[in-house]
Coordinates of C-alpha atoms (C1' of nucleotides) in Angstrom, one line a residue:
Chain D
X706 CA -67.2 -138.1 41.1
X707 CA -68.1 -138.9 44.6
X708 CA -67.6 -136.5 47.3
X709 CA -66.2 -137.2 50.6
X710 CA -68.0 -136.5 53.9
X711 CA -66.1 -133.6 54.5
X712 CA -66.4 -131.7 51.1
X713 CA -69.8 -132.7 51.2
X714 CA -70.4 -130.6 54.0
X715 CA -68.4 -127.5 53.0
X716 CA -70.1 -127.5 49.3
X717 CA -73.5 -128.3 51.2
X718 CA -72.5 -125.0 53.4
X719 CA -71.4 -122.8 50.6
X720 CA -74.7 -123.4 48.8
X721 CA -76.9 -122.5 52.5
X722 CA -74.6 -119.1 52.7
X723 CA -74.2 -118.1 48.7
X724 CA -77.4 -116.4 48.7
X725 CA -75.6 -113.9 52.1
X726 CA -72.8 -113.5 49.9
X727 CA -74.5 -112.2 46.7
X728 CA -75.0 -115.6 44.6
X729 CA -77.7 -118.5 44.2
X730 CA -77.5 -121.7 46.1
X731 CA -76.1 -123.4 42.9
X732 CA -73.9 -121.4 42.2
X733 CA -72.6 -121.0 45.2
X734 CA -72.2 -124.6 45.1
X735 CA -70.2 -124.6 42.1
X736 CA -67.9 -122.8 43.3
X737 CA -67.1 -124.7 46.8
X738 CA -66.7 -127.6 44.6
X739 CA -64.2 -126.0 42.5
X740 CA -62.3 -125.0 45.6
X741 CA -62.1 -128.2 47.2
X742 CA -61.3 -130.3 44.5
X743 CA -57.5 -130.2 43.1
X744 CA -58.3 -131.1 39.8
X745 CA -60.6 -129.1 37.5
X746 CA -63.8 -130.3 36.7
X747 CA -66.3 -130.6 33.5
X748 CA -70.0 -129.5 33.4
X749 CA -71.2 -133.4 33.6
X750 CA -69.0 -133.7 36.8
X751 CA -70.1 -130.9 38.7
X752 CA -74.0 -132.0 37.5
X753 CA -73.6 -135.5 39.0
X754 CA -71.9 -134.4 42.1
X755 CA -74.3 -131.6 43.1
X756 CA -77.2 -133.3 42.0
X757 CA -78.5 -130.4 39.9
X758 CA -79.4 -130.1 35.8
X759 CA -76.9 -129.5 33.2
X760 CA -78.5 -126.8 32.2
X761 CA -78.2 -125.3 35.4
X762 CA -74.5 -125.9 35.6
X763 CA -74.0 -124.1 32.3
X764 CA -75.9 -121.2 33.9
X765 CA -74.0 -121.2 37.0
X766 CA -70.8 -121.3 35.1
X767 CA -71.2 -118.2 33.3
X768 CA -72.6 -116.5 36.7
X769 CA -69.0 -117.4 37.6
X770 CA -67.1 -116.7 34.8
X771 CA -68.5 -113.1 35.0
X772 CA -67.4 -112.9 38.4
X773 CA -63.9 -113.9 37.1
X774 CA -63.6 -116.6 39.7
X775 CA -63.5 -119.4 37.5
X776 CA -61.5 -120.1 34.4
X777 CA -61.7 -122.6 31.7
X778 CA -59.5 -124.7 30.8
X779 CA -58.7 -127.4 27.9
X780 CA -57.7 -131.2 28.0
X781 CA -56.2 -132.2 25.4
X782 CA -57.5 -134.9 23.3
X783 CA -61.1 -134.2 25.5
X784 CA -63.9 -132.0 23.8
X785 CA -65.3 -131.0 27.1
X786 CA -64.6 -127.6 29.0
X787 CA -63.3 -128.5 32.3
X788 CA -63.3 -124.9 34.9
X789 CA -61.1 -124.6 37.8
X790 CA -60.5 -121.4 40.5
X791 CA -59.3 -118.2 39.1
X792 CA -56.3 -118.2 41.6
X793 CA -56.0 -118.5 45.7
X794 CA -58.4 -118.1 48.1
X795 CA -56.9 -114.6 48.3
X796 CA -57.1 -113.9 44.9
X797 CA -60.7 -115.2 44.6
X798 CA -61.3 -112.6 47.5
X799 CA -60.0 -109.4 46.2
X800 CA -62.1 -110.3 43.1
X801 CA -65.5 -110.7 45.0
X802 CA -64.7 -107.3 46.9
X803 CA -64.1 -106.0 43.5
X804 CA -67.2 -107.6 41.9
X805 CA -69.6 -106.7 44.9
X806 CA -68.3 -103.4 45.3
X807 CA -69.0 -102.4 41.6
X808 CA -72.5 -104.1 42.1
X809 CA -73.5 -103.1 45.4
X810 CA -71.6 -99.5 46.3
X811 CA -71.1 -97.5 42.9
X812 CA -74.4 -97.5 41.8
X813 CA -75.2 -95.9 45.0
X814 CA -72.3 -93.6 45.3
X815 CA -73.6 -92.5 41.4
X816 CA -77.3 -91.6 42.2
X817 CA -76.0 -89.9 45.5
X818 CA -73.8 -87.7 43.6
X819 CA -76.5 -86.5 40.7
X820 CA -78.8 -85.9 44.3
X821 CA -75.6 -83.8 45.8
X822 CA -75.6 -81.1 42.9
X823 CA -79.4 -79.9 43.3
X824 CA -79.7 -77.0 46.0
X825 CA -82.1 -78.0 48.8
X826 CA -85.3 -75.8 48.6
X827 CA -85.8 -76.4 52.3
X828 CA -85.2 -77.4 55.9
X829 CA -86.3 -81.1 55.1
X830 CA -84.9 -81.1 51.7
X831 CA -81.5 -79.8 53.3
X832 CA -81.8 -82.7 56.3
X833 CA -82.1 -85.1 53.2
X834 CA -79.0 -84.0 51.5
X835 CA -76.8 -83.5 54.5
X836 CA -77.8 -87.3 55.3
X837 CA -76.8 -88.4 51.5
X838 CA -73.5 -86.6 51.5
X839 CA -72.5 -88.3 55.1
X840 CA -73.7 -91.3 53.4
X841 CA -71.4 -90.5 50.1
X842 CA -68.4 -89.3 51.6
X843 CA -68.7 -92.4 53.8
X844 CA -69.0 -94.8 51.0
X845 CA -65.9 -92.9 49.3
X846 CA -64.1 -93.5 52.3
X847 CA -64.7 -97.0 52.9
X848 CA -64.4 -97.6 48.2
X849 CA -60.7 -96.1 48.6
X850 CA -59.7 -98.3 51.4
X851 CA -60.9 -101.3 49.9
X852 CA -58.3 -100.0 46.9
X853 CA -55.5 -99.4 49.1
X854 CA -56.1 -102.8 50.8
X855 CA -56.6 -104.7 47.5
X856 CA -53.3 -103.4 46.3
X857 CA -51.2 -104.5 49.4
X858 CA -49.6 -107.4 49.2
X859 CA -51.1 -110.3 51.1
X860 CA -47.7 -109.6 53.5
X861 CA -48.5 -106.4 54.0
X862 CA -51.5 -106.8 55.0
X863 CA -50.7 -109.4 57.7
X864 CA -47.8 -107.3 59.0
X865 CA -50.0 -104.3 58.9
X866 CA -52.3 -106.3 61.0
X867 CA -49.9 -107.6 63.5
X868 CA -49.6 -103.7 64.2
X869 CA -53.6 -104.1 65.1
X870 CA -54.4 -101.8 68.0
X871 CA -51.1 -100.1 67.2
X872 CA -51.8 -98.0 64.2
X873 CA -54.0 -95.9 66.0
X874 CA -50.8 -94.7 68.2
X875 CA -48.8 -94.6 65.2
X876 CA -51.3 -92.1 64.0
X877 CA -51.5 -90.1 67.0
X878 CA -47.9 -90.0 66.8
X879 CA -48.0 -89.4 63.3
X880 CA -50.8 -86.1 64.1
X881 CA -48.1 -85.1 67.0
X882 CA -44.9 -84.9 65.2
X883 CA -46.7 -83.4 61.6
X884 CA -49.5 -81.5 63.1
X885 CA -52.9 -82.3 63.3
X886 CA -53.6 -82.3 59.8
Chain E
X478 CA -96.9 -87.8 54.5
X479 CA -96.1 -87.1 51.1
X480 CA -92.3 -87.7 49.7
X481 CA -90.5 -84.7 47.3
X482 CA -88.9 -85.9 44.1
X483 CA -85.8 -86.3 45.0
X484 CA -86.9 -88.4 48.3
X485 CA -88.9 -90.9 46.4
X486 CA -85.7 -91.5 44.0
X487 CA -83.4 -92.5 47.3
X488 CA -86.3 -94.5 49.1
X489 CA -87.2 -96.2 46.0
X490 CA -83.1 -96.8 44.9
X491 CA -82.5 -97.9 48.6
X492 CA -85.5 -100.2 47.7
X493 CA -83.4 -101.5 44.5
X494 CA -80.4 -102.0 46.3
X495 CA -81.5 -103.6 49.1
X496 CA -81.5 -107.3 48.6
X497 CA -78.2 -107.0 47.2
X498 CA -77.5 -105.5 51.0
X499 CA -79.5 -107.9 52.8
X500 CA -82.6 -106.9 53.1
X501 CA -85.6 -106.9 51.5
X502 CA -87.2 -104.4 49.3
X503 CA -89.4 -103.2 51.8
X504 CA -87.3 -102.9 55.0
X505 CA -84.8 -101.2 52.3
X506 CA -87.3 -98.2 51.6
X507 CA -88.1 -97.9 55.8
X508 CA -84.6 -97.3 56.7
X509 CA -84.2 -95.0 53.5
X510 CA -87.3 -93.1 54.6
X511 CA -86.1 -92.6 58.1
X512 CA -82.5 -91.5 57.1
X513 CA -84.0 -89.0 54.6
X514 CA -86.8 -87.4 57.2
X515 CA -85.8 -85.3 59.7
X516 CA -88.3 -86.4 62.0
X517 CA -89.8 -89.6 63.6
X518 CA -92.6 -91.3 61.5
X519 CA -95.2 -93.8 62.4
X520 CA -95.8 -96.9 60.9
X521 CA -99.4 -95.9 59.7
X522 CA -97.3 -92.5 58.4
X523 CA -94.8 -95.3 56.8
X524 CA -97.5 -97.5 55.3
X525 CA -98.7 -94.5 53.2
X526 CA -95.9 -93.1 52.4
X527 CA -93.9 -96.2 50.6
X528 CA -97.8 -97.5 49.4
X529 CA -97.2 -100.8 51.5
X530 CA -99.8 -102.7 54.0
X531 CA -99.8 -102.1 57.7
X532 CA -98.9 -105.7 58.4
X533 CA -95.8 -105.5 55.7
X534 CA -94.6 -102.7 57.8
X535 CA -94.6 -103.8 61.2
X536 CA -92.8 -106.3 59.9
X537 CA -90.1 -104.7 58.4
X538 CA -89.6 -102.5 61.2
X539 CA -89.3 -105.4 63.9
X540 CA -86.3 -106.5 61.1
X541 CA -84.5 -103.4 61.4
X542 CA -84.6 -103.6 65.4
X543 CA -83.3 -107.0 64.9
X544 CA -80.4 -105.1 63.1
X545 CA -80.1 -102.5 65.6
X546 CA -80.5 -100.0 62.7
X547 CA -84.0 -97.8 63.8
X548 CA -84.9 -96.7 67.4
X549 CA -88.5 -96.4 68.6
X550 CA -89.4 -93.4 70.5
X551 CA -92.8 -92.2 72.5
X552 CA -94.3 -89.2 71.6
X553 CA -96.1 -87.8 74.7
X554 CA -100.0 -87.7 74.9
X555 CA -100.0 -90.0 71.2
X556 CA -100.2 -93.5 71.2
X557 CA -98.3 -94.8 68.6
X558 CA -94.8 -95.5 67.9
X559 CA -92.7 -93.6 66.3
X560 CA -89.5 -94.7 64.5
X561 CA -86.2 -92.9 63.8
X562 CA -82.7 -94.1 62.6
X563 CA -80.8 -95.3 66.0
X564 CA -77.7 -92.8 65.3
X565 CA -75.8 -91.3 62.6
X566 CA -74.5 -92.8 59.2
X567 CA -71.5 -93.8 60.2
X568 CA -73.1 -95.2 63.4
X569 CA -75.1 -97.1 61.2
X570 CA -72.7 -98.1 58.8
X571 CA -70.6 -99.8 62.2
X572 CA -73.9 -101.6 62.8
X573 CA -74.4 -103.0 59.4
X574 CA -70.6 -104.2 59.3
X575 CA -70.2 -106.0 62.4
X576 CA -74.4 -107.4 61.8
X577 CA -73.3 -108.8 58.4
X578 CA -70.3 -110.3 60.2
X579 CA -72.0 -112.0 62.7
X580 CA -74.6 -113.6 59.5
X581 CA -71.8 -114.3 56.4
X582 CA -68.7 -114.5 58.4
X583 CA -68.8 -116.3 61.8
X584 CA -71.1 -119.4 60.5
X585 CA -68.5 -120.0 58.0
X586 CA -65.4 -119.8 60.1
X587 CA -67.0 -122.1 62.7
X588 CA -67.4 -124.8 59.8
X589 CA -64.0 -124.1 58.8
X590 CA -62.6 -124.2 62.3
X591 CA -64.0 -127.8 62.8
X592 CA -62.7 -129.4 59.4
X593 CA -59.7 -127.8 60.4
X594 CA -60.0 -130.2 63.5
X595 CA -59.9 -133.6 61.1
X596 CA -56.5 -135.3 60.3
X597 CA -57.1 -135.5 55.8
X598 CA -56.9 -139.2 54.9
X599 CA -55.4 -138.8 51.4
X600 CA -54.2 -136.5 48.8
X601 CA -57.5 -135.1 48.0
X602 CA -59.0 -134.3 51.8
X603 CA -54.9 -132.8 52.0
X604 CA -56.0 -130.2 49.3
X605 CA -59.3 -129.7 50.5
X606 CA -58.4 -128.8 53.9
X607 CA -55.4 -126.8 52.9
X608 CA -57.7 -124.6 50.8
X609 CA -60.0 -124.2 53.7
X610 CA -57.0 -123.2 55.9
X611 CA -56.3 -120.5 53.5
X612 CA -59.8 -119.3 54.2
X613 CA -60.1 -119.7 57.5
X614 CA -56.6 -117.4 57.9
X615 CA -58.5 -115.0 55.4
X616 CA -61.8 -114.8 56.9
X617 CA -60.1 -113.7 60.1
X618 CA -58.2 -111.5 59.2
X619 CA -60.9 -109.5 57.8
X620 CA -62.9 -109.8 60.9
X621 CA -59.7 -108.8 62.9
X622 CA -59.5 -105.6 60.4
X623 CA -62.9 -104.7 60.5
X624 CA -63.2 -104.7 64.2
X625 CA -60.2 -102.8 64.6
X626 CA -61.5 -100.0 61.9
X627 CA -65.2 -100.2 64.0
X628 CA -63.3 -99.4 66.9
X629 CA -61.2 -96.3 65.7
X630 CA -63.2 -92.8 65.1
X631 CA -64.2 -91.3 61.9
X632 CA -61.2 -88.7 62.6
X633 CA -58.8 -91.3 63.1
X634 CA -60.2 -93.5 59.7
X635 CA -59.9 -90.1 57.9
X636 CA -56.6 -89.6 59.0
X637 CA -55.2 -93.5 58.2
X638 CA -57.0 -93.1 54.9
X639 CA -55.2 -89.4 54.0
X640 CA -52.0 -91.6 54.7
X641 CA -53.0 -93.6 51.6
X642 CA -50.9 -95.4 49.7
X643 CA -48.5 -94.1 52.4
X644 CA -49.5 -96.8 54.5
X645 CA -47.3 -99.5 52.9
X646 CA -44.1 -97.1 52.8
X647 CA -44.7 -96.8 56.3
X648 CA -44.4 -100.4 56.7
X649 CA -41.3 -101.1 54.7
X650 CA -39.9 -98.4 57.1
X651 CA -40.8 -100.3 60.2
X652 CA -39.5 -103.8 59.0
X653 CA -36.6 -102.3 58.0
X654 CA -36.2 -100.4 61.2
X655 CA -37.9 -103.1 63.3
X656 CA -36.2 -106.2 61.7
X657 CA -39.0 -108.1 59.5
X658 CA -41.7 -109.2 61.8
Chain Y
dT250 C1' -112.5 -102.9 84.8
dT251 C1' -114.0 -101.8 79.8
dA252 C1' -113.4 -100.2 75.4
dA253 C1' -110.8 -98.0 72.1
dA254 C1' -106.5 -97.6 69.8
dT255 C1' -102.6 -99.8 68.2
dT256 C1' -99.5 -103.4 67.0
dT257 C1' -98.5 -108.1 65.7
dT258 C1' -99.3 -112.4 63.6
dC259 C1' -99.9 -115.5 60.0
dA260 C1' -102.6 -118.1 56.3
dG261 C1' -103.1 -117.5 51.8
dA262 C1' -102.1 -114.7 47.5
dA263 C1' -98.9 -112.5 44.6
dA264 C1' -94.4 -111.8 42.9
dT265 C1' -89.9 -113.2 42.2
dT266 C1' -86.2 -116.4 41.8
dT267 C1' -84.4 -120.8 40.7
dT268 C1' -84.4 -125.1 38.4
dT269 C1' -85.4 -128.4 34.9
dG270 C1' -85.0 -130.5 30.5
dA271 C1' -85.7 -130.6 25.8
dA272 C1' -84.7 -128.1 21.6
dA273 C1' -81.5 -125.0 19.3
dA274 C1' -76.9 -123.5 18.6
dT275 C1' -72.2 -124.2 18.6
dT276 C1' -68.0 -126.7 18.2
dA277 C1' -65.0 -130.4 17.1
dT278 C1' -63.9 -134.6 14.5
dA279 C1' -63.9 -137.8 10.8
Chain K
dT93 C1' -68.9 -131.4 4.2
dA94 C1' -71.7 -134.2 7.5
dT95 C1' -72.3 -135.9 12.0
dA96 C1' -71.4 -136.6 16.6
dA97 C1' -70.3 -134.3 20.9
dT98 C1' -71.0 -130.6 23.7
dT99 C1' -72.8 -126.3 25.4
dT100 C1' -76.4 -122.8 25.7
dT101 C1' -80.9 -121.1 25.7
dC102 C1' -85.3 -120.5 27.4
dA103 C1' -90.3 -121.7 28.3
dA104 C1' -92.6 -123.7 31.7
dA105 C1' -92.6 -125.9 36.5
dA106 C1' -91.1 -125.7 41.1
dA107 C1' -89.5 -123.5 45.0
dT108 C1' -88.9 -119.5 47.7
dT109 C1' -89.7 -115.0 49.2
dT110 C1' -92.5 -111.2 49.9
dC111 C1' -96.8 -109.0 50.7
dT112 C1' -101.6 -108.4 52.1
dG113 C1' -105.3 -107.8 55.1
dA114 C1' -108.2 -109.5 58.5
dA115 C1' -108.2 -111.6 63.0
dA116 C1' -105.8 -112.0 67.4
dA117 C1' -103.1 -109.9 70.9
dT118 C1' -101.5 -106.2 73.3
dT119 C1' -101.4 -101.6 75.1
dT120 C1' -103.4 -97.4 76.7
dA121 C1' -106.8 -94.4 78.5
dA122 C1' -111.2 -93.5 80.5

DNA sequence: TTAAATTTTCAGAAATTTTTGAAAATTATA
DNA sequence: TATAATTTTCAAAAATTTCTGAAAATTTAA
């Protein structure tokens, strides 16, 4: 299991950038390596080629697996698990919005919600909530798009986006022809 | 300086949250404490009211300048600094996005853009790079989509995001209309 | 100027996260 | 079943990040 130059570097990058994106340097690591390489991989592979415990590989597989970005997979006549990539790329991405979204927005959106039923007992107390419920309806806001985007189909959303600057006349056109909602 | 109830539970969940947004616990609790006060606060004002050291605070207020996320403003005839949030929410929230970019996104696409460069050698650099097109194409997109959605207002996002799920029919209209891209 | 007030810096301490590796648990085969 | 292969767990070590507080630097006012 050597690695070539070139997924070297990427793996090597993955792992600097993993702890940005919401995962250790290892496991980040794993992961690269799974994407680069066409073939899946066992626990004793990825150990030699990233230079790291096995131990730590088993941890960093579950991480994955509970991000639903890798799957397992059998070889027959082999007792070893070997893991590849839940899917493309773009399937890998819709996951990690999913994942990070549940992680890093609903808890929020939760505790801003419980803070949005209490009646503000004054002027600083009502400053406060009028900043949470921008804050929530924001979050709301940007939760459903991310639906409405994960849902399109990886056409859609290029055509949508060849529309780019456009959708904003559409709209206005839309508001003209409808009325301003 | 002293926090009600229900701003200690935001500051300290902000806190929480934080390194899963970036940031660490501290610079978390700042911004928190200067989007739930109405008015400016100093960092001597700050260091009592999150119980952190004088030093720990200076330097998590130079880190949210370095995000463009706090504002410091002169008080006349007092000496000291005072901070506030630099805009609203939703101000913010376009700060955070196109900040983040600039940290997880664009190192990444510049790596991918320059193995992109490299002619593969063989079946296995073939996948590799083929996967890392798929991410480059990806990666891009998203940044063209979230520059596009920082530049429209919160009107026009409201109004897109009423369209909903409405979006995509309005799409199969235009190709049919329009002739498939 | 000078001195007082304020902010910043940064070495070391504290806290947290990550990693290792050996033992325990699990799984597969004979 | 017994045993060999494999995976998982987890206590302790290592690495990294965060925090403190005192000293240095800077800014302001007299």
């Amino acid at each position: 299991m050597k690695l070539s130059q070139k997924a070297e570097a990427f793996v090597s990058h993955f792992g600097e950038m993993s702890s940005r994106w919401g995962f250790n340097r290892t496991v980040g690591q794993i992961l690269a390596l799974l994407v680069v390489r066409s073939s899946s991989l066992n626990a004793d592979e990825i150990s030699q080629a990233l230079h790291i415990s096995r131990g730590n590989v088993s941890m960093g597989l579950k991480e994955l697996q509970s991000w639903r970005l890798i799957r397992l997979e059998r070889i027959p006549g082999d007792r070893k698990d070997y893991f590849t990539t839940a899917g493309s790329i773009s399937d890998m991405a819709r996951t990690v919005f999913e994942e990070r979204r549940k992680r890093e927005i609903d808890p929020t959106l939760s505790l801003l919600r419980d803070h949005l039923l209490d009646t503000p007992v004054n002027e600083e107390e009502e400053h406060a909530q009028q900043q949470m419920a921008e804050l929530h309806d924001l979050l709301e806001l940007l939760t459903q798009w991310g639906a409405h985007l994960n849902n399109m189909s990886a056409e859609q959303l290029q055509s949508l986006m060849k529309l780019g600057a456009g959708v904003s006349k559409m709209l206005e056109l839309k508001d003209k022809v409808v009325g301003k909602n």
